[in-house]
Amino acid sequence: MVIYSVLLNIVSATDLYADITGILEAYVSFKTNRTEKQTTRQYEKSLNPFWCEEFPAVIEDGEEIIFHIKNGKSLKKSVGIASYVFSPMKIGDIRREKIPIKDVGTLTIKITCQNIEQPPYN
């Protein structure tokens, strides 16, 4: 199994929806098999939040990363879920992806590959 050390940038989301109060204070959380849960700050009063927050992560080849988009000011916190299946990269590669959020909008992420751990060959 190939393991990648990356910088995962949660860039932005577009076309989100507000709750019945009309207020959305969106944030995103995610985790990988080898990285603890990480969370962006809340972005206040916008249906198109821009975080541009970078997180170090360790990701396995073919791993599915689930992003939870939530509203910090709502009783029903979940805004939507987006998923991304990681595919091979080379060191130094940068990938920018627009991922559909289930039932609402799009999440934009940027992944920068910093290191690759190859399994030992026998």
Short mmCIF file of N, CA and C in Angstrom, two decimals:
data_model
loop_
_atom_site.label_atom_id
_atom_site.label_comp_id
_atom_site.label_asym_id
_atom_site.label_seq_id
_atom_site.Cartn_x
_atom_site.Cartn_y
_atom_site.Cartn_z
N MET A 1 0.83 -1.17 0.00
CA MET A 1 0.00 0.00 0.00
C MET A 1 0.89 1.25 0.00
N VAL A 2 0.57 2.18 -0.88
CA VAL A 2 1.32 3.43 -0.97
C VAL A 2 0.65 4.46 -0.06
N ILE A 3 1.48 5.18 0.70
CA ILE A 3 0.97 6.17 1.65
C ILE A 3 1.54 7.54 1.27
N TYR A 4 0.67 8.54 1.24
CA TYR A 4 1.05 9.89 0.81
C TYR A 4 0.94 10.86 1.98
N SER A 5 1.95 11.70 2.14
CA SER A 5 1.86 12.85 3.05
C SER A 5 1.51 14.04 2.19
N VAL A 6 0.39 14.69 2.51
CA VAL A 6 -0.10 15.78 1.68
C VAL A 6 -0.46 16.98 2.55
N LEU A 7 -0.60 18.12 1.89
CA LEU A 7 -1.27 19.27 2.47
C LEU A 7 -2.63 19.34 1.81
N LEU A 8 -3.68 19.26 2.61
CA LEU A 8 -5.04 19.30 2.08
C LEU A 8 -5.63 20.66 2.44
N ASN A 9 -5.90 21.45 1.42
CA ASN A 9 -6.43 22.80 1.60
C ASN A 9 -7.94 22.77 1.34
N ILE A 10 -8.71 23.10 2.37
CA ILE A 10 -10.16 23.29 2.19
C ILE A 10 -10.31 24.72 1.70
N VAL A 11 -10.58 24.89 0.42
CA VAL A 11 -10.58 26.21 -0.19
C VAL A 11 -11.90 26.93 0.04
N SER A 12 -13.00 26.37 -0.47
CA SER A 12 -14.28 27.08 -0.41
C SER A 12 -15.43 26.13 -0.68
N ALA A 13 -16.63 26.66 -0.48
CA ALA A 13 -17.85 25.96 -0.89
C ALA A 13 -18.74 26.99 -1.59
N THR A 14 -19.57 26.51 -2.49
CA THR A 14 -20.48 27.41 -3.20
C THR A 14 -21.89 26.84 -3.19
N ASP A 15 -22.85 27.74 -3.27
CA ASP A 15 -24.27 27.39 -3.39
C ASP A 15 -24.80 26.55 -2.23
N LEU A 16 -24.37 26.87 -1.01
CA LEU A 16 -24.93 26.21 0.16
C LEU A 16 -26.29 26.81 0.46
N TYR A 17 -27.01 26.23 1.40
CA TYR A 17 -28.31 26.80 1.77
C TYR A 17 -28.31 27.14 3.25
N ALA A 18 -29.12 28.12 3.61
CA ALA A 18 -29.24 28.53 5.01
C ALA A 18 -30.37 27.75 5.67
N ASP A 19 -30.37 27.70 7.00
CA ASP A 19 -31.48 27.07 7.71
C ASP A 19 -32.66 28.04 7.78
N ILE A 20 -33.68 27.70 8.56
CA ILE A 20 -34.88 28.54 8.59
C ILE A 20 -34.63 29.92 9.18
N THR A 21 -33.55 30.08 9.92
CA THR A 21 -33.21 31.41 10.47
C THR A 21 -32.56 32.30 9.41
N GLY A 22 -32.16 31.69 8.29
CA GLY A 22 -31.50 32.44 7.24
C GLY A 22 -30.02 32.65 7.47
N ILE A 23 -29.50 32.05 8.55
CA ILE A 23 -28.09 32.23 8.90
C ILE A 23 -27.33 30.94 8.66
N LEU A 24 -26.19 31.05 8.04
CA LEU A 24 -25.32 29.89 7.84
C LEU A 24 -23.92 30.27 8.31
N GLU A 25 -23.41 29.52 9.26
CA GLU A 25 -22.03 29.69 9.72
C GLU A 25 -21.33 28.37 9.47
N ALA A 26 -20.90 28.20 8.24
CA ALA A 26 -20.41 26.91 7.76
C ALA A 26 -18.98 26.61 8.19
N TYR A 27 -18.75 25.32 8.42
CA TYR A 27 -17.40 24.81 8.64
C TYR A 27 -17.33 23.40 8.07
N VAL A 28 -16.12 22.91 7.86
CA VAL A 28 -15.91 21.59 7.26
C VAL A 28 -15.03 20.77 8.20
N SER A 29 -15.38 19.49 8.35
CA SER A 29 -14.50 18.58 9.08
C SER A 29 -14.26 17.34 8.22
N PHE A 30 -13.09 16.71 8.42
CA PHE A 30 -12.75 15.49 7.70
C PHE A 30 -11.71 14.73 8.50
N LYS A 31 -11.55 13.47 8.18
CA LYS A 31 -10.46 12.67 8.74
C LYS A 31 -10.08 11.63 7.70
N THR A 32 -8.88 11.10 7.86
CA THR A 32 -8.44 10.00 7.00
C THR A 32 -8.13 8.81 7.89
N ASN A 33 -7.83 7.67 7.28
CA ASN A 33 -7.51 6.47 8.06
C ASN A 33 -6.32 6.70 8.99
N ARG A 34 -5.41 7.60 8.61
CA ARG A 34 -4.18 7.80 9.37
C ARG A 34 -4.05 9.20 9.98
N THR A 35 -5.09 10.01 9.88
CA THR A 35 -5.05 11.37 10.40
C THR A 35 -6.30 11.61 11.24
N GLU A 36 -6.13 12.23 12.39
CA GLU A 36 -7.25 12.56 13.27
C GLU A 36 -8.19 13.56 12.57
N LYS A 37 -9.39 13.69 13.10
CA LYS A 37 -10.38 14.63 12.58
C LYS A 37 -9.80 16.05 12.60
N GLN A 38 -10.01 16.77 11.50
CA GLN A 38 -9.55 18.15 11.39
C GLN A 38 -10.75 19.01 10.97
N THR A 39 -10.77 20.25 11.44
CA THR A 39 -11.94 21.11 11.23
C THR A 39 -11.50 22.53 10.89
N THR A 40 -12.20 23.13 9.92
CA THR A 40 -11.95 24.54 9.58
C THR A 40 -12.63 25.43 10.62
N ARG A 41 -12.33 26.70 10.55
CA ARG A 41 -13.04 27.67 11.38
C ARG A 41 -14.45 27.87 10.79
N GLN A 42 -15.35 28.45 11.57
CA GLN A 42 -16.68 28.78 11.05
C GLN A 42 -16.58 30.03 10.20
N TYR A 43 -17.24 30.00 9.05
CA TYR A 43 -17.29 31.16 8.18
C TYR A 43 -18.68 31.76 8.32
N GLU A 44 -18.78 32.97 8.79
CA GLU A 44 -20.06 33.54 9.18
C GLU A 44 -20.84 34.15 8.02
N LYS A 45 -22.13 33.86 8.04
CA LYS A 45 -23.15 34.51 7.21
C LYS A 45 -22.82 34.54 5.73
N SER A 46 -22.53 33.38 5.17
CA SER A 46 -22.28 33.30 3.74
C SER A 46 -22.73 31.95 3.21
N LEU A 47 -23.36 31.97 2.05
CA LEU A 47 -23.74 30.73 1.37
C LEU A 47 -22.62 30.26 0.45
N ASN A 48 -21.55 31.06 0.37
CA ASN A 48 -20.38 30.74 -0.43
C ASN A 48 -19.11 30.98 0.40
N PRO A 49 -18.92 30.20 1.46
CA PRO A 49 -17.79 30.44 2.36
C PRO A 49 -16.43 30.17 1.71
N PHE A 50 -15.44 30.95 2.13
CA PHE A 50 -14.07 30.83 1.64
C PHE A 50 -13.15 30.65 2.85
N TRP A 51 -12.64 29.44 3.04
CA TRP A 51 -11.78 29.15 4.19
C TRP A 51 -10.30 29.28 3.84
N CYS A 52 -9.89 28.61 2.79
CA CYS A 52 -8.48 28.53 2.39
C CYS A 52 -7.61 28.14 3.59
N GLU A 53 -7.99 27.02 4.22
CA GLU A 53 -7.25 26.50 5.38
C GLU A 53 -6.55 25.21 5.00
N GLU A 54 -5.28 25.12 5.36
CA GLU A 54 -4.43 24.00 4.97
C GLU A 54 -4.19 23.07 6.17
N PHE A 55 -4.31 21.76 5.91
CA PHE A 55 -4.11 20.75 6.95
C PHE A 55 -3.15 19.68 6.46
N PRO A 56 -2.17 19.29 7.28
CA PRO A 56 -1.34 18.14 6.91
C PRO A 56 -2.18 16.88 7.08
N ALA A 57 -2.03 15.94 6.15
CA ALA A 57 -2.78 14.69 6.24
C ALA A 57 -1.95 13.56 5.64
N VAL A 58 -2.23 12.36 6.11
CA VAL A 58 -1.62 11.15 5.57
C VAL A 58 -2.74 10.34 4.95
N ILE A 59 -2.59 10.03 3.66
CA ILE A 59 -3.67 9.40 2.90
C ILE A 59 -3.14 8.17 2.18
N GLU A 60 -3.94 7.12 2.19
CA GLU A 60 -3.60 5.90 1.48
C GLU A 60 -4.12 5.97 0.05
N ASP A 61 -3.40 5.34 -0.87
CA ASP A 61 -3.83 5.26 -2.26
C ASP A 61 -5.22 4.61 -2.31
N GLY A 62 -6.17 5.26 -2.98
CA GLY A 62 -7.51 4.72 -3.12
C GLY A 62 -8.44 5.00 -1.96
N GLU A 63 -7.97 5.71 -0.95
CA GLU A 63 -8.79 6.00 0.23
C GLU A 63 -9.88 7.01 -0.10
N GLU A 64 -11.07 6.79 0.44
CA GLU A 64 -12.16 7.74 0.29
C GLU A 64 -12.15 8.69 1.49
N ILE A 65 -12.12 9.98 1.21
CA ILE A 65 -12.14 10.99 2.26
C ILE A 65 -13.55 11.58 2.28
N ILE A 66 -14.17 11.59 3.45
CA ILE A 66 -15.52 12.15 3.60
C ILE A 66 -15.40 13.52 4.26
N PHE A 67 -15.97 14.52 3.61
CA PHE A 67 -15.99 15.88 4.14
C PHE A 67 -17.40 16.18 4.64
N HIS A 68 -17.50 16.60 5.90
CA HIS A 68 -18.79 16.96 6.49
C HIS A 68 -18.88 18.48 6.53
N ILE A 69 -19.86 19.03 5.83
CA ILE A 69 -20.08 20.47 5.83
C ILE A 69 -21.20 20.73 6.84
N LYS A 70 -20.94 21.59 7.82
CA LYS A 70 -21.89 21.78 8.91
C LYS A 70 -22.17 23.26 9.15
N ASN A 71 -23.29 23.52 9.84
CA ASN A 71 -23.70 24.86 10.21
C ASN A 71 -23.57 25.00 11.72
N GLY A 72 -22.69 25.86 12.17
CA GLY A 72 -22.45 26.03 13.60
C GLY A 72 -23.58 26.70 14.35
N LYS A 73 -24.52 27.33 13.66
CA LYS A 73 -25.60 28.08 14.31
C LYS A 73 -26.97 27.43 14.12
N SER A 74 -27.01 26.14 13.84
CA SER A 74 -28.28 25.49 13.54
C SER A 74 -28.49 24.29 14.44
N LEU A 75 -29.74 24.00 14.75
CA LEU A 75 -30.06 22.77 15.48
C LEU A 75 -29.76 21.56 14.61
N LYS A 76 -30.07 21.67 13.33
CA LYS A 76 -29.74 20.62 12.37
C LYS A 76 -28.40 21.01 11.76
N LYS A 77 -27.33 20.53 12.35
CA LYS A 77 -25.99 21.01 11.99
C LYS A 77 -25.53 20.62 10.60
N SER A 78 -25.96 19.47 10.08
CA SER A 78 -25.43 19.00 8.80
C SER A 78 -25.98 19.82 7.63
N VAL A 79 -25.08 20.33 6.81
CA VAL A 79 -25.45 21.01 5.57
C VAL A 79 -25.35 20.01 4.43
N GLY A 80 -24.32 19.17 4.46
CA GLY A 80 -24.14 18.16 3.42
C GLY A 80 -22.84 17.40 3.59
N ILE A 81 -22.67 16.41 2.74
CA ILE A 81 -21.49 15.55 2.76
C ILE A 81 -20.92 15.50 1.35
N ALA A 82 -19.59 15.56 1.26
CA ALA A 82 -18.89 15.41 -0.01
C ALA A 82 -17.84 14.32 0.17
N SER A 83 -17.58 13.55 -0.87
CA SER A 83 -16.55 12.52 -0.76
C SER A 83 -15.59 12.60 -1.94
N TYR A 84 -14.36 12.20 -1.67
CA TYR A 84 -13.30 12.25 -2.69
C TYR A 84 -12.44 11.01 -2.53
N VAL A 85 -12.23 10.29 -3.64
CA VAL A 85 -11.37 9.11 -3.62
C VAL A 85 -9.99 9.54 -4.10
N PHE A 86 -9.00 9.37 -3.22
CA PHE A 86 -7.63 9.80 -3.51
C PHE A 86 -6.98 8.85 -4.50
N SER A 87 -6.33 9.41 -5.51
CA SER A 87 -5.61 8.62 -6.51
C SER A 87 -4.13 9.03 -6.52
N PRO A 88 -3.26 8.19 -7.09
CA PRO A 88 -1.82 8.43 -7.02
C PRO A 88 -1.40 9.83 -7.49
N MET A 89 -0.36 10.34 -6.82
CA MET A 89 0.25 11.63 -7.16
C MET A 89 1.76 11.46 -7.10
N LYS A 90 2.47 12.41 -7.68
CA LYS A 90 3.93 12.48 -7.56
C LYS A 90 4.27 13.59 -6.57
N ILE A 91 5.44 13.48 -5.96
CA ILE A 91 5.89 14.53 -5.03
C ILE A 91 5.91 15.86 -5.77
N GLY A 92 5.32 16.87 -5.16
CA GLY A 92 5.26 18.20 -5.76
C GLY A 92 4.00 18.45 -6.58
N ASP A 93 3.27 17.39 -6.93
CA ASP A 93 2.02 17.58 -7.68
C ASP A 93 1.01 18.35 -6.85
N ILE A 94 0.23 19.17 -7.55
CA ILE A 94 -0.86 19.92 -6.92
C ILE A 94 -2.13 19.60 -7.69
N ARG A 95 -3.16 19.27 -6.96
CA ARG A 95 -4.43 18.92 -7.57
C ARG A 95 -5.52 19.80 -6.96
N ARG A 96 -6.32 20.42 -7.81
CA ARG A 96 -7.46 21.23 -7.34
C ARG A 96 -8.72 20.52 -7.80
N GLU A 97 -9.62 20.22 -6.86
CA GLU A 97 -10.82 19.44 -7.17
C GLU A 97 -12.07 20.17 -6.71
N LYS A 98 -13.10 20.12 -7.55
CA LYS A 98 -14.43 20.61 -7.17
C LYS A 98 -15.29 19.37 -6.95
N ILE A 99 -15.75 19.20 -5.72
CA ILE A 99 -16.47 18.00 -5.32
C ILE A 99 -17.93 18.35 -5.05
N PRO A 100 -18.87 17.64 -5.67
CA PRO A 100 -20.28 17.92 -5.37
C PRO A 100 -20.61 17.57 -3.91
N ILE A 101 -21.36 18.46 -3.28
CA ILE A 101 -21.87 18.20 -1.94
C ILE A 101 -23.26 17.61 -2.13
N LYS A 102 -23.51 16.47 -1.50
CA LYS A 102 -24.78 15.78 -1.70
C LYS A 102 -25.95 16.73 -1.46
N ASP A 103 -26.80 16.87 -2.46
CA ASP A 103 -28.03 17.66 -2.44
C ASP A 103 -27.84 19.18 -2.46
N VAL A 104 -26.58 19.67 -2.37
CA VAL A 104 -26.42 21.12 -2.34
C VAL A 104 -24.97 21.51 -2.63
N GLY A 105 -24.75 22.36 -3.62
CA GLY A 105 -23.47 23.02 -3.81
C GLY A 105 -22.25 22.18 -4.14
N THR A 106 -21.10 22.85 -4.01
CA THR A 106 -19.81 22.27 -4.38
C THR A 106 -18.75 22.66 -3.35
N LEU A 107 -17.86 21.72 -3.05
CA LEU A 107 -16.73 21.97 -2.17
C LEU A 107 -15.47 21.96 -3.02
N THR A 108 -14.61 22.97 -2.87
CA THR A 108 -13.35 23.03 -3.60
C THR A 108 -12.21 22.74 -2.63
N ILE A 109 -11.35 21.78 -3.02
CA ILE A 109 -10.17 21.44 -2.22
C ILE A 109 -8.94 21.51 -3.10
N LYS A 110 -7.78 21.65 -2.46
CA LYS A 110 -6.50 21.60 -3.17
C LYS A 110 -5.61 20.64 -2.39
N ILE A 111 -4.98 19.70 -3.10
CA ILE A 111 -4.10 18.73 -2.47
C ILE A 111 -2.70 18.90 -3.04
N THR A 112 -1.71 19.03 -2.15
CA THR A 112 -0.31 19.12 -2.55
C THR A 112 0.42 17.92 -1.97
N CYS A 113 1.04 17.12 -2.85
CA CYS A 113 1.77 15.93 -2.41
C CYS A 113 3.15 16.33 -1.92
N GLN A 114 3.47 15.97 -0.67
CA GLN A 114 4.76 16.32 -0.08
C GLN A 114 5.73 15.14 -0.02
N ASN A 115 5.19 13.94 0.20
CA ASN A 115 6.06 12.77 0.34
C ASN A 115 5.27 11.51 0.02
N ILE A 116 5.99 10.47 -0.39
CA ILE A 116 5.38 9.18 -0.71
C ILE A 116 6.16 8.09 0.00
N GLU A 117 5.44 7.20 0.67
CA GLU A 117 6.07 6.03 1.29
C GLU A 117 5.66 4.80 0.50
N GLN A 118 6.64 4.18 -0.13
CA GLN A 118 6.40 2.96 -0.90
C GLN A 118 6.56 1.76 0.01
N PRO A 119 5.78 0.70 -0.21
CA PRO A 119 6.00 -0.51 0.58
C PRO A 119 7.33 -1.15 0.19
N PRO A 120 7.98 -1.83 1.13
CA PRO A 120 9.24 -2.50 0.78
C PRO A 120 8.97 -3.65 -0.19
N TYR A 121 9.87 -3.82 -1.13
CA TYR A 121 9.75 -4.92 -2.09
C TYR A 121 10.53 -6.11 -1.57
N ASN A 122 9.94 -7.28 -1.67
CA ASN A 122 10.60 -8.52 -1.20
C ASN A 122 11.33 -9.20 -2.33
#
